[in-house]
Amino acid sequence: MAKMTYRFQEGKKEWKDLLGGKGANLCEMTKLDLPVPSGFIVSTDACRDYLAQESKKLSPKLIEEIILQIKHLEALSAKTFGIGDNPLLVSVRSGAKFSMPGMMDTILNLGLNDQTVHALSAITGNVDFAFQCYCRLIQMFADVVYGVSAENFGVTPTGTKSEKEWQQTVQNYQKIYAANTGQSFPQNTMEQLIIAVEAVFTSWNNQRAKVYRRLHNISDALGTAVTIQQMVFGNYSADSATGVMFTRNPATGEKGVYGEFLLQAQGEDIVAGIRTPEPIRKLAETMPYVYDELLKIATQLENHYQDMQDVEFTIEAGKLYMLQTRNGKRTPQAAVTIAYNLMKEGIISTETMINRIDEEMIEKLLHPTFTKEARQKKAIVQGLPASPGASVGQVAFTAESAKEMAMQGRPVILVRNETSPEDIEGMSVSEAIVTSRGGMTSHAAVVARGMGICCVVGCEALQVDESQGVAYFAEGQLKIGDVISVDGSSGRVYRGKLPLNEATTSAVLEKVLKICDSQSTLAVYGNAETPRDIKESVKKGAKGIGLARTEHMFFKANRLKMMRQLILADNPDKVNEALSYMKEEQKADFCQMYQILGELPCTIRLLDPPLHEFLPQEKKELREIAQDLAINSQEVLTKAQSLAEINPMLGLRGVRLGITRPEIYQMQVGAIIEAAIEISRKEKITIIPHIMIPLVGTVKELSLIKKSCLEVIGAQFKDSNMNLPFNIGTMIEIPRACLIADQLAQIADFFSFGTNDLTQLTYGYSRDDAHKFLSTYTHNAILPSDPFQHLDAEGVGKLMRFASEKGKEEKESLSIGVCGEVGGDPASIQFIQTLPVDYVSCSPFRIPQARLACAKAAI
Ligand code: ADP
Ligand code: MG
Ligand code: MG
């Protein structure tokens, strides 16, 4: 086997597979000449090798390499490992390719034993320090290697003691260690090191790590690396400290360093949430020169990594050391803001900015907020705004009960004193997380931001007694199941359910999406017909309406009655009465649409569904209708029966309806044109009506309907003394239409792919019944995914390619769109980008995602 250990000087940031993220970045920082304590990394190769072996022992070859590396460290540091006056101490740190916060364990101060602790005490002249370090080693070792929790050792001793008293404490620690592990604490420091490395390797497969990987789709096969690094001591003296820092605010994305530090403390103290740390700007007062250096390093790292960094550092006796850097986890809001600002600052390109933003972020960003009035209400507690969002739910005090409540479909808010990695699953099902302890970098805060869950930490007035199922705050208490509202942007927690605002887009997101539009070649339209949805579409950035479904307008009370009269009427007068009523109603709708849209294009589809959808099933109700409309009830029953179909989706609908009942389409076209003329006149604009015929499968169908439309339009223009440009086009949603697209293009001004029907008919899957077998199909990999959600590029896509290419060949001016569910789906948009298509059209709420997806597809 090739070599299995690498010095920090040898690696680089690109080697995360081999050295883990933490190790690779320590190498990179070393290369950048930053103050990094020296060390080496045992590779993930070695981990995989170890896990594959029966013996679960490090191979002799690896041990030999480790010994050589330690010798090298000894030479570099002029210290000796396990013996001598100046003992070398190291940390043993885990680190996989992907950062898994709190998942795997770190051991500090390794190299201390009953002898070296005295040497450390002597050379530093600090007994308390040396013994404290030793106690911590014993405790961490027991925890990481044997799973014996730190609590068994009582509180970590601090303060001043005599050497004798300390020896007593250590003996006591070793007793507890032996009692709980069945082993004595190893005095041979090389043995300590080997056991520690084995423990890190083994921890790759602990339950917490597995759960985290499952939740984040990380492969179990990667393995972890182990970093062995010379110790520096944040607990050494009054001018020593340990800290964590983000180079920008991870909650809002604002520029400027953000973090916290603890004086006289070591490692984990800061994330454990036990002592409340100081904000980083305080360091500017305590140790200004260190603060300045930290700022300089922050800028250097950001420029080098071209992204916001999350760093860990330690100050030993006034000297700064960097212990870790990585791309920082952030909220969706921060992600968008940071990407945008980095681009503005010239650190990343426009393309990179767009690729750094994903559709899910936008979805989360568009989460609702509490109304302004609601936010005036008195909060029961106030903490730190760790992760934004506004959530309402029922209180749970343990991860277990959170999971149970979520299973019952209840929205849960997990309220705890603090969270730990065991709580991950419970956290992931919660709407929000509230803790009473810990800062902005506590476990709860980091995990919640990563998951995009609303979170408030450090509500000091709150005290959770999980065994009693109650939490106390100044003026009352909360019980399991109580409803609370959590505002992750202000850090306030309220009793009861607060009203929510409709989600709004943030100003930065607007700018980003504008930039996206400028990069895209596909435009994004909305599928909408109600004034509300049309306005929403425009607000979300739609360049027009790609599909307005007229049948959606027929289901209001009186209109439905008239529609039924139209279908069931027993004489021409009644038909005409219904038609003229419907025409006025439709015209009013279209006027409203054109008023909102102005000159933005709007494609109106003529009636599509089978007529019997407008009739009730029950005979009783049919009789009532007959009475209502004063039509012979027997006749109504017969008519309803004749309209009933075995396969309505393949029956009398779409253009077939237009041909058998021509008066319906003529009425609709009349209403469209009248509305367009009226609004064009009123607003002094030119509205171009786009009229779309659904379900066309033959050339004759289209040419007949077009002819009849043209007659109505001609008459209308003449009556009103006004001409408007107009378009008549066709849906392409039947495979046959794809195959004769060249001929259809001779007649149509535009095509619009209806991917729902096209998928249904290409596969022969009923859209309404396919769910019964689709999950079995995707589960057994018969299909890669649900083709109604993600366009089937191989089959349906081939038809679309053929049709769109033939169409454009025939008529260069032919405009082509895609409406239907997949028009808003990023994966489908990737494919659509490869076709000669002009726009996609989707539901209003998906428009922002679609704009981003179109830009990504284009760059
Ligand atoms: P995690 O992945 O949980 O963050 P780390 O390996 O980064 O674990 O270790 C946690 C903390 O331990 C570090 O942030 C740092 O404060 C401390 N630590 C690790 N190695 C050293 C070292 N060589 N000297 C001083 N402190 C260290
Ligand atoms: Mg760390
Ligand atoms: Mg259709």
Tab-separated table of N, CA and C in Angstrom, residues 93-148:
chain	number	residue	atom	x	y	z
A	93	ARG	N	-7.596	14.453	15.904
A	93	ARG	CA	-8.841	15.036	15.401
A	93	ARG	C	-9.378	14.239	14.229
A	94	SER	N	-10.662	14.038	14.212
A	94	SER	CA	-11.261	13.328	13.095
A	94	SER	C	-11.650	14.337	12.018
A	95	GLY	N	-11.800	13.865	10.807
A	95	GLY	CA	-12.240	14.784	9.766
A	95	GLY	C	-12.486	14.043	8.472
A	96	ALA	N	-13.756	13.972	8.063
A	96	ALA	CA	-14.099	13.288	6.818
A	96	ALA	C	-14.128	14.304	5.681
A	97	LYS	N	-14.439	13.829	4.485
A	97	LYS	CA	-14.481	14.715	3.331
A	97	LYS	C	-15.496	15.843	3.545
A	98	PHE	N	-16.657	15.483	4.090
A	98	PHE	CA	-17.680	16.486	4.372
A	98	PHE	C	-17.704	16.767	5.861
A	99	SER	N	-17.846	18.017	6.217
A	99	SER	CA	-17.815	18.339	7.638
A	99	SER	C	-19.072	17.781	8.290
A	100	MET	N	-18.863	17.127	9.408
A	100	MET	CA	-19.990	16.543	10.127
A	100	MET	C	-19.937	17.064	11.560
A	101	PRO	N	-20.519	18.246	11.803
A	101	PRO	CA	-20.299	18.924	13.081
A	101	PRO	C	-20.700	18.065	14.274
A	102	GLY	N	-19.763	17.964	15.221
A	102	GLY	CA	-20.056	17.249	16.460
A	102	GLY	C	-20.240	15.751	16.314
A	103	MET	N	-20.042	15.252	15.112
A	103	MET	CA	-20.345	13.838	14.905
A	103	MET	C	-19.227	12.926	15.393
A	104	MET	N	-18.016	13.342	15.149
A	104	MET	CA	-16.900	12.478	15.519
A	104	MET	C	-16.109	13.212	16.578
A	105	ASP	N	-15.239	12.485	17.259
A	105	ASP	CA	-14.704	13.059	18.487
A	105	ASP	C	-13.228	13.394	18.399
A	106	THR	N	-12.870	14.380	19.172
A	106	THR	CA	-11.506	14.886	19.185
A	106	THR	C	-10.898	14.660	20.568
A	107	ILE	N	-9.637	14.269	20.600
A	107	ILE	CA	-8.947	14.139	21.893
A	107	ILE	C	-7.857	15.201	21.961
A	108	LEU	N	-7.841	15.951	23.051
A	108	LEU	CA	-6.815	16.978	23.238
A	108	LEU	C	-5.800	16.517	24.280
A	109	ASN	N	-4.622	17.122	24.245
A	109	ASN	CA	-3.588	16.955	25.272
A	109	ASN	C	-2.997	15.552	25.321
A	110	LEU	N	-3.085	14.829	24.227
A	110	LEU	CA	-2.556	13.475	24.237
A	110	LEU	C	-1.030	13.537	24.316
A	111	GLY	N	-0.450	12.648	25.131
A	111	GLY	CA	0.991	12.697	25.372
A	111	GLY	C	1.285	12.964	26.839
A	112	LEU	N	0.245	13.257	27.596
A	112	LEU	CA	0.452	13.419	29.046
A	112	LEU	C	0.333	12.063	29.718
A	113	ASN	N	1.203	11.843	30.701
A	113	ASN	CA	1.067	10.701	31.595
A	113	ASN	C	1.571	11.128	32.967
A	114	ASP	N	1.695	10.185	33.877
A	114	ASP	CA	2.059	10.553	35.255
A	114	ASP	C	3.416	11.258	35.312
A	115	GLN	N	4.313	10.978	34.327
A	115	GLN	CA	5.612	11.671	34.307
A	115	GLN	C	5.523	13.030	33.604
A	116	THR	N	5.032	12.986	32.356
A	116	THR	CA	5.108	14.213	31.553
A	116	THR	C	4.277	15.356	32.143
A	117	VAL	N	3.246	14.999	32.924
A	117	VAL	CA	2.461	16.071	33.536
A	117	VAL	C	3.335	16.917	34.462
A	118	HIS	N	4.275	16.254	35.130
A	118	HIS	CA	5.192	17.003	35.998
A	118	HIS	C	6.123	17.868	35.156
A	119	ALA	N	6.600	17.286	34.068
A	119	ALA	CA	7.495	18.050	33.190
A	119	ALA	C	6.787	19.292	32.658
A	120	LEU	N	5.537	19.106	32.226
A	120	LEU	CA	4.773	20.249	31.697
A	120	LEU	C	4.576	21.305	32.786
A	121	SER	N	4.263	20.829	33.968
A	121	SER	CA	4.084	21.731	35.098
A	121	SER	C	5.371	22.508	35.366
A	122	ALA	N	6.498	21.786	35.339
A	122	ALA	CA	7.779	22.424	35.630
A	122	ALA	C	8.154	23.444	34.566
A	123	ILE	N	8.035	23.036	33.293
A	123	ILE	CA	8.524	23.921	32.230
A	123	ILE	C	7.630	25.151	32.041
A	124	THR	N	6.346	25.008	32.364
A	124	THR	CA	5.463	26.184	32.250
A	124	THR	C	5.362	26.928	33.568
A	125	GLY	N	5.823	26.270	34.635
A	125	GLY	CA	5.692	26.888	35.947
A	125	GLY	C	4.236	27.057	36.350
A	126	ASN	N	3.383	26.194	35.811
A	126	ASN	CA	1.939	26.339	36.035
A	126	ASN	C	1.331	24.971	36.328
A	127	VAL	N	1.270	24.646	37.620
A	127	VAL	CA	0.770	23.335	38.054
A	127	VAL	C	-0.686	23.142	37.636
A	128	ASP	N	-1.479	24.161	37.925
A	128	ASP	CA	-2.912	24.043	37.666
A	128	ASP	C	-3.169	23.725	36.196
A	129	PHE	N	-2.445	24.476	35.366
A	129	PHE	CA	-2.615	24.283	33.927
A	129	PHE	C	-2.284	22.852	33.524
A	130	ALA	N	-1.127	22.373	33.957
A	130	ALA	CA	-0.667	21.057	33.531
A	130	ALA	C	-1.633	19.962	33.973
A	131	PHE	N	-2.078	20.045	35.197
A	131	PHE	CA	-2.947	18.980	35.690
A	131	PHE	C	-4.351	19.063	35.103
A	132	GLN	N	-4.793	20.291	34.912
A	132	GLN	CA	-6.087	20.434	34.243
A	132	GLN	C	-6.074	19.757	32.884
A	133	CYS	N	-4.980	19.985	32.152
A	133	CYS	CA	-4.845	19.361	30.835
A	133	CYS	C	-4.889	17.837	30.964
A	134	TYR	N	-4.231	17.342	31.964
A	134	TYR	CA	-4.169	15.894	32.157
A	134	TYR	C	-5.564	15.334	32.464
A	135	CYS	N	-6.260	16.018	33.382
A	135	CYS	CA	-7.619	15.574	33.708
A	135	CYS	C	-8.486	15.531	32.447
A	136	ARG	N	-8.357	16.574	31.649
A	136	ARG	CA	-9.168	16.640	30.441
A	136	ARG	C	-8.838	15.495	29.481
A	137	LEU	N	-7.555	15.176	29.388
A	137	LEU	CA	-7.151	14.064	28.523
A	137	LEU	C	-7.820	12.761	28.984
A	138	ILE	N	-7.729	12.494	30.294
A	138	ILE	CA	-8.287	11.231	30.798
A	138	ILE	C	-9.784	11.163	30.500
A	139	GLN	N	-10.420	12.280	30.734
A	139	GLN	CA	-11.860	12.366	30.530
A	139	GLN	C	-12.244	12.185	29.054
A	140	MET	N	-11.527	12.890	28.174
A	140	MET	CA	-11.849	12.786	26.742
A	140	MET	C	-11.523	11.404	26.207
A	141	PHE	N	-10.443	10.854	26.703
A	141	PHE	CA	-10.023	9.536	26.251
A	141	PHE	C	-11.104	8.509	26.599
A	142	ALA	N	-11.588	8.596	27.838
A	142	ALA	CA	-12.637	7.669	28.281
A	142	ALA	C	-13.871	7.836	27.407
A	143	ASP	N	-14.178	9.084	27.097
A	143	ASP	CA	-15.372	9.393	26.319
A	143	ASP	C	-15.242	8.875	24.882
A	144	VAL	N	-14.171	9.271	24.215
A	144	VAL	CA	-14.030	8.944	22.803
A	144	VAL	C	-13.774	7.453	22.589
A	145	VAL	N	-12.916	6.869	23.409
A	145	VAL	CA	-12.537	5.478	23.164
A	145	VAL	C	-13.560	4.502	23.725
A	146	TYR	N	-14.086	4.800	24.904
A	146	TYR	CA	-14.973	3.821	25.537
A	146	TYR	C	-16.412	4.295	25.653
A	147	GLY	N	-16.690	5.462	25.215
A	147	GLY	CA	-18.070	5.959	25.299
A	147	GLY	C	-18.502	6.229	26.732
A	148	VAL	N	-17.536	6.407	27.627
A	148	VAL	CA	-17.878	6.733	29.019
A	148	VAL	C	-18.085	8.249	29.099
